Amino acid sequence: MSKLQAATIHKPLNDARTYHAFTLENGLQVLAITDPEAEKAAVAMHIGAGSHHEPKAYPRLAHFLEHMLFLGTRTYPQADAYAAYINQHGGQHNAMTAHEYTQYFFDVNHKDLEGALARFAPFFSEPLLDPQYVQREVKAVDSEYSAKLQQDGRRILGALRQAFHPDHPLAHFSAGNAQTLPVDDPQLVPALREFFETYYRAPNMRLVVMGSQSVEQLTTWVRTYFAQIGANLDKKEESKPSDSLALWSDQHPLPLRLEVQTLKDERTLKLYFPVPHPKTLYPLRPVQFLANFLGHEGEGSLHAHLDALGWITQLGAGLDLPSGEQAFFALTLGLTPEGAQHQTDILQKIFSYIQLVRTQGMAEWRYQEMALLAQQSFDFQEPLSGIHYVSRLANNLYLYPVEDALQASYRFGTFDVDAIQPYLEALRPQNLLLLYAAPPQDFTEQTQYPWQKSPWYPTLYRLAPQTIQTLADITDASTLGLQLPEANPYIADALPILARASQEPMHTLLDTPEIKLWHSLSTLQTPKANLFIYLKSPVSQRSLREHMLTALWINAASDAINTQAYPASLAGLTAHLYQASEGVTLRTLGYAPKQIEFALDLLEQVQTLQITPERFAQLQAEMQRALSNMQHKPLTSQMFHALSSALFDPAWSVQEQAQALAQLTLADLQNFQTEFFTHLQLEILSYGNLTTTEAQHLAEQLKSKLHLDASQVSTPRRARLLPTQTKTYLWKPEIQHNDHAQLLYLQAQQTDVQTQAQFALLAQMQRADFFHQLRTEQQLGYVVFTQEVSLLDRAGLVYVVQSPHIQPDALAQQIQNFLQAYQTQMANLTDDALMRFKEGVIASLRQPYPRLSSRAATRWMDIRLGYIEQARKEAIADAVDQISLTQMHDFYQQLLTYPKLWLQVTGESATTVENAANPEIAHPTLSAQVVDLQQIRTWASYSPVLP
């Protein structure tokens, strides 16, 4: 039996779900949710233990346990039993280990939820923790560690840990690798079980289950499958990180300066102020109240002032590094090279602004304005996907009373100066840990404090006392032009909602050579809308030079409108300018009442954009640094970018873009702006809570304000086709990384909907098997996946493996082996099994996105591909439904004969080793025609034929 909980859960106005909170006899707190409109059923389990709870002898033991729980239970001993079931029934799964918690979550087709729960629940009551998988999963953890060695965020965090007292959990290594989890240590598995038994106790866990079934049915399933989780009341109380531990050592007291050398050409200045964790004060919002001042980007703000000086690229404020009862108030600034030379000036301005907050900021109307915006956000929030929603609620259920599980992040209580004051007082120079991270060339000054190497990442850092005498020189903020935010003019007086549509038909309101306008209401009950205003200009993509001018102009325009757009974003109205294939798109989204006026104001502002020589130089330098830093992005991100630059026409490599950007002048940009707005065609989508009359009014206003001219037509983006003369091509793009990697791209030979459906279905069928075979069983690397990709209207599949140890040709051989061996699985596939896969794909395609913004973006893409009357997803779903077993067999046999494009990266510091599980593929050779980027660009290309 379970103990019912009578708490009333505070819900948003637009939330039609049914919630039921209860506690099982073993102490497990549960929230069951009925949501008939949810895309899929979703479940999350939250455990109140993470890397801060690990024994010091085994760093990242919590993460290792997370891996091991997926590999079999007594009831379902097969290592892939859970993953295979989820995949076969239209779902996905994952887990994460943080400092203070671990979470497991999945989604699945509604009708298959009980089977998923039956396989999920034993994770927490009867995991095998099979020693045969220990060595394999340690390899996986080590591969994950290796894959992220070049990520500056992790390297900086590794250095930051050296500033804390060595006994404090924040000082502990939390990534884990083969050294911290030695497989030959006989105490490793017992330590794993001890950690499980100590922390994976029902009272220390929270479960959220959401499905279309009634809460009564969900409750019954929870009782059936989760009552077996032990309360372990006879175990010692779980040892949480001691809040009595000193955060700082005598060797490094505050104020303290930490300098870290980065790989990227980026500069970060971060101010850490230790504060009490505000979790018990969540209704009073002391940290959020102060962060609203310091992170504001409107007129007179610290951000606007420092940005105008050309010293920063970004600024943010908020809570960071929570640990037990401790946390930090952090202020993060991205610096320009010039800003890096003015760090003392920047700090003085920051503390001057903080003093302004002290003297003028403690006004109740400011708190009430934030409370009003938070309440609007809560009542009309866009739903998260089911898997993200249950994950967030499971975390909230652990941190807050059950009645606030939904509202905690939005709740504002009464204005309480006494609650805010300790946090404001903590923002003093003497309480400062200052971190400055920059590339090595920025550190030319020799000091008495030597560079040291971080123990777990190859990162150089140095610690020194922070001088605060100069920081005490606080200037009157008003003399600097600094001011606190004014009342927000974008707050809507009322948020009316149009009658809810039963369907979402797309209406073409205008269709002329100069302007096209589409309009659709939404079935969602929300006062929000989305506008897409596509400014098509023939000058934007004629050449690489025009492409870079377009990108540079977008950055300049986005920068210019930020001061106006930021307060609007606080009031629920956001704007984005982005580069499109034939021009520039302005997208606005949020509350409808002031959205059209907002969009027109922004367009008028960017039409007459004035750029100073100083600002041009800063923006050009920022773009150059961003292009240079592409080489430090995750390896798979770089490979996908390379694939895109090769197969789209036009598209250019990072190196080509950087060279073209360096040649541009301010006069070039000014001339481009004039020419761009001289020959425009417009395409507009109004989606959501706007009437056809309002959409037509927007179109009329744009026609009167813009110079529309259809005499010059822009050229649509084209896609390249893999030649059929040779069956296998190998390209080695110029990518530098410590790991090896291999990517295989298979391209559809036709663009019809049936072919797209077959690719979508095969991706769903192979996803779990590919991961299980190459990642779990063979341990080729941590990054292993297959997914569908689309090149305009042409479907495709990619297979990716990244490894710190196995050479690229061996990875390619294993991918080929998988594809060949899958013929057997395809031959043994039954109608029932195929039907399960089809149901999963169809459910995903036919279920509307829960968020208006996602629906709008999808319909906008449909329009780009010519799907006006019927959504592309719906058309593909209809085609999936018609696929027979014979058709799928034939399709797979044909797929194996398609041309293949391999992308190969040989790691710079990867250690090639024999693959013990597959010694015969240790040194194969990939038989392929080697091509370079210029040869690929000679391949034929085509423009989509719109339906």
mmCIF file of N, CA, C and O in Angstrom, residues 687-726:
data_model
loop_
_atom_site.group_PDB
_atom_site.id
_atom_site.type_symbol
_atom_site.label_atom_id
_atom_site.label_comp_id
_atom_site.label_asym_id
_atom_site.label_seq_id
_atom_site.Cartn_x
_atom_site.Cartn_y
_atom_site.Cartn_z
ATOM 1 N N TYR A 687 2.136 32.758 -36.936
ATOM 2 C CA TYR A 687 1.695 31.483 -36.361
ATOM 3 C C TYR A 687 1.341 31.688 -34.886
ATOM 4 O O TYR A 687 2.139 32.210 -34.118
ATOM 5 N N GLY A 688 0.129 31.301 -34.526
ATOM 6 C CA GLY A 688 -0.268 31.386 -33.126
ATOM 7 C C GLY A 688 -1.381 32.377 -32.897
ATOM 8 O O GLY A 688 -2.315 32.507 -33.702
ATOM 9 N N ASN A 689 -1.246 33.126 -31.816
ATOM 10 C CA ASN A 689 -2.344 33.942 -31.291
ATOM 11 C C ASN A 689 -2.440 35.305 -31.983
ATOM 12 O O ASN A 689 -2.474 36.353 -31.337
ATOM 13 N N LEU A 690 -2.464 35.294 -33.294
ATOM 14 C CA LEU A 690 -2.663 36.506 -34.092
ATOM 15 C C LEU A 690 -3.748 36.214 -35.137
ATOM 16 O O LEU A 690 -3.802 35.120 -35.689
ATOM 17 N N THR A 691 -4.575 37.211 -35.414
ATOM 18 C CA THR A 691 -5.652 37.045 -36.388
ATOM 19 C C THR A 691 -5.124 37.256 -37.800
ATOM 20 O O THR A 691 -4.030 37.795 -38.013
ATOM 21 N N THR A 692 -5.916 36.855 -38.784
ATOM 22 C CA THR A 692 -5.542 37.101 -40.174
ATOM 23 C C THR A 692 -5.460 38.598 -40.447
ATOM 24 O O THR A 692 -4.606 39.052 -41.207
ATOM 25 N N THR A 693 -6.340 39.379 -39.812
ATOM 26 C CA THR A 693 -6.313 40.835 -39.988
ATOM 27 C C THR A 693 -4.998 41.404 -39.487
ATOM 28 O O THR A 693 -4.388 42.270 -40.142
ATOM 29 N N GLU A 694 -4.525 40.920 -38.324
ATOM 30 C CA GLU A 694 -3.252 41.409 -37.779
ATOM 31 C C GLU A 694 -2.089 40.994 -38.675
ATOM 32 O O GLU A 694 -1.154 41.777 -38.905
ATOM 33 N N ALA A 695 -2.141 39.782 -39.205
ATOM 34 C CA ALA A 695 -1.074 39.321 -40.095
ATOM 35 C C ALA A 695 -1.050 40.165 -41.368
ATOM 36 O O ALA A 695 0.029 40.554 -41.856
ATOM 37 N N GLN A 696 -2.213 40.477 -41.922
ATOM 38 C CA GLN A 696 -2.272 41.288 -43.132
ATOM 39 C C GLN A 696 -1.819 42.722 -42.851
ATOM 40 O O GLN A 696 -1.171 43.356 -43.700
ATOM 41 N N HIS A 697 -2.139 43.221 -41.667
ATOM 42 C CA HIS A 697 -1.668 44.550 -41.283
ATOM 43 C C HIS A 697 -0.136 44.575 -41.240
ATOM 44 O O HIS A 697 0.491 45.538 -41.712
ATOM 45 N N LEU A 698 0.470 43.541 -40.691
ATOM 46 C CA LEU A 698 1.936 43.459 -40.658
ATOM 47 C C LEU A 698 2.486 43.496 -42.079
ATOM 48 O O LEU A 698 3.448 44.234 -42.363
ATOM 49 N N ALA A 699 1.883 42.708 -42.964
ATOM 50 C CA ALA A 699 2.368 42.670 -44.334
ATOM 51 C C ALA A 699 2.256 44.041 -45.012
ATOM 52 O O ALA A 699 3.171 44.473 -45.729
ATOM 53 N N GLU A 700 1.143 44.719 -44.799
ATOM 54 C CA GLU A 700 0.962 46.050 -45.388
ATOM 55 C C GLU A 700 1.987 47.034 -44.852
ATOM 56 O O GLU A 700 2.532 47.857 -45.596
ATOM 57 N N GLN A 701 2.247 46.981 -43.560
ATOM 58 C CA GLN A 701 3.247 47.864 -42.960
ATOM 59 C C GLN A 701 4.635 47.592 -43.549
ATOM 60 O O GLN A 701 5.388 48.527 -43.850
ATOM 61 N N LEU A 702 4.960 46.332 -43.719
ATOM 62 C CA LEU A 702 6.272 45.997 -44.273
ATOM 63 C C LEU A 702 6.384 46.451 -45.727
ATOM 64 O O LEU A 702 7.443 46.934 -46.162
ATOM 65 N N LYS A 703 5.305 46.306 -46.485
ATOM 66 C CA LYS A 703 5.323 46.766 -47.877
ATOM 67 C C LYS A 703 5.562 48.268 -47.959
ATOM 68 O O LYS A 703 6.248 48.749 -48.865
ATOM 69 N N SER A 704 5.026 49.001 -47.005
ATOM 70 C CA SER A 704 5.185 50.455 -47.030
ATOM 71 C C SER A 704 6.554 50.901 -46.523
ATOM 72 O O SER A 704 7.031 51.980 -46.873
ATOM 73 N N LYS A 705 7.209 50.073 -45.702
ATOM 74 C CA LYS A 705 8.478 50.471 -45.098
ATOM 75 C C LYS A 705 9.700 49.926 -45.832
ATOM 76 O O LYS A 705 10.810 50.440 -45.666
ATOM 77 N N LEU A 706 9.512 48.861 -46.629
ATOM 78 C CA LEU A 706 10.633 48.228 -47.308
ATOM 79 C C LEU A 706 10.504 48.404 -48.819
ATOM 80 O O LEU A 706 9.406 48.522 -49.351
ATOM 81 N N HIS A 707 11.643 48.411 -49.500
ATOM 82 C CA HIS A 707 11.657 48.545 -50.953
ATOM 83 C C HIS A 707 11.639 47.148 -51.552
ATOM 84 O O HIS A 707 12.668 46.456 -51.631
ATOM 85 N N LEU A 708 10.465 46.715 -51.985
ATOM 86 C CA LEU A 708 10.310 45.381 -52.537
ATOM 87 C C LEU A 708 10.523 45.415 -54.041
ATOM 88 O O LEU A 708 10.015 46.295 -54.741
ATOM 89 N N ASP A 709 11.290 44.442 -54.521
ATOM 90 C CA ASP A 709 11.640 44.426 -55.943
ATOM 91 C C ASP A 709 11.889 42.977 -56.356
ATOM 92 O O ASP A 709 12.829 42.338 -55.888
ATOM 93 N N ALA A 710 11.054 42.450 -57.213
ATOM 94 C CA ALA A 710 11.187 41.064 -57.667
ATOM 95 C C ALA A 710 11.909 40.954 -58.996
ATOM 96 O O ALA A 710 11.945 39.871 -59.601
ATOM 97 N N SER A 711 12.515 42.043 -59.453
ATOM 98 C CA SER A 711 13.190 41.999 -60.755
ATOM 99 C C SER A 711 14.473 41.173 -60.682
ATOM 100 O O SER A 711 14.926 40.640 -61.695
ATOM 101 N N GLN A 712 15.080 41.094 -59.489
ATOM 102 C CA GLN A 712 16.251 40.248 -59.293
ATOM 103 C C GLN A 712 15.878 39.172 -58.276
ATOM 104 O O GLN A 712 15.472 39.486 -57.162
ATOM 105 N N VAL A 713 16.033 37.934 -58.652
ATOM 106 C CA VAL A 713 15.597 36.828 -57.808
ATOM 107 C C VAL A 713 16.813 36.141 -57.203
ATOM 108 O O VAL A 713 17.812 35.899 -57.880
ATOM 109 N N SER A 714 16.727 35.832 -55.932
ATOM 110 C CA SER A 714 17.817 35.138 -55.256
ATOM 111 C C SER A 714 17.855 33.676 -55.685
ATOM 112 O O SER A 714 16.866 33.118 -56.157
ATOM 113 N N THR A 715 19.011 33.070 -55.521
ATOM 114 C CA THR A 715 19.208 31.674 -55.922
ATOM 115 C C THR A 715 19.058 30.755 -54.719
ATOM 116 O O THR A 715 19.742 30.935 -53.716
ATOM 117 N N PRO A 716 18.175 29.760 -54.790
ATOM 118 C CA PRO A 716 18.012 28.849 -53.658
ATOM 119 C C PRO A 716 19.273 28.036 -53.405
ATOM 120 O O PRO A 716 20.082 27.795 -54.310
ATOM 121 N N ARG A 717 19.417 27.607 -52.169
ATOM 122 C CA ARG A 717 20.531 26.751 -51.809
ATOM 123 C C ARG A 717 20.384 25.393 -52.494
ATOM 124 O O ARG A 717 19.284 24.862 -52.645
ATOM 125 N N ARG A 718 21.505 24.824 -52.910
ATOM 126 C CA ARG A 718 21.491 23.546 -53.596
ATOM 127 C C ARG A 718 22.185 22.486 -52.743
ATOM 128 O O ARG A 718 22.908 22.816 -51.806
ATOM 129 N N ALA A 719 21.968 21.242 -53.091
ATOM 130 C CA ALA A 719 22.584 20.131 -52.380
ATOM 131 C C ALA A 719 23.382 19.286 -53.359
ATOM 132 O O ALA A 719 22.984 19.120 -54.515
ATOM 133 N N ARG A 720 24.517 18.766 -52.906
ATOM 134 C CA ARG A 720 25.367 17.943 -53.767
ATOM 135 C C ARG A 720 24.994 16.472 -53.635
ATOM 136 O O ARG A 720 24.628 15.993 -52.562
ATOM 137 N N LEU A 721 25.133 15.772 -54.746
ATOM 138 C CA LEU A 721 24.816 14.352 -54.804
ATOM 139 C C LEU A 721 26.103 13.527 -54.830
ATOM 140 O O LEU A 721 27.058 13.873 -55.534
ATOM 141 N N LEU A 722 26.132 12.440 -54.082
ATOM 142 C CA LEU A 722 27.267 11.528 -54.141
ATOM 143 C C LEU A 722 27.274 10.842 -55.500
ATOM 144 O O LEU A 722 26.262 10.256 -55.908
ATOM 145 N N PRO A 723 28.371 10.908 -56.220
ATOM 146 C CA PRO A 723 28.425 10.262 -57.545
ATOM 147 C C PRO A 723 28.281 8.745 -57.407
ATOM 148 O O PRO A 723 28.728 8.138 -56.433
ATOM 149 N N THR A 724 27.702 8.145 -58.422
ATOM 150 C CA THR A 724 27.478 6.699 -58.401
ATOM 151 C C THR A 724 28.570 5.930 -59.129
ATOM 152 O O THR A 724 28.582 4.697 -59.097
ATOM 153 N N GLN A 725 29.505 6.645 -59.790
ATOM 154 C CA GLN A 725 30.551 5.948 -60.531
ATOM 155 C C GLN A 725 31.421 5.108 -59.589
ATOM 156 O O GLN A 725 31.805 3.982 -59.887
ATOM 157 N N THR A 726 31.765 5.699 -58.463
ATOM 158 C CA THR A 726 32.538 4.998 -57.443
ATOM 159 C C THR A 726 31.641 4.804 -56.240
ATOM 160 O O THR A 726 30.882 5.701 -55.866
#
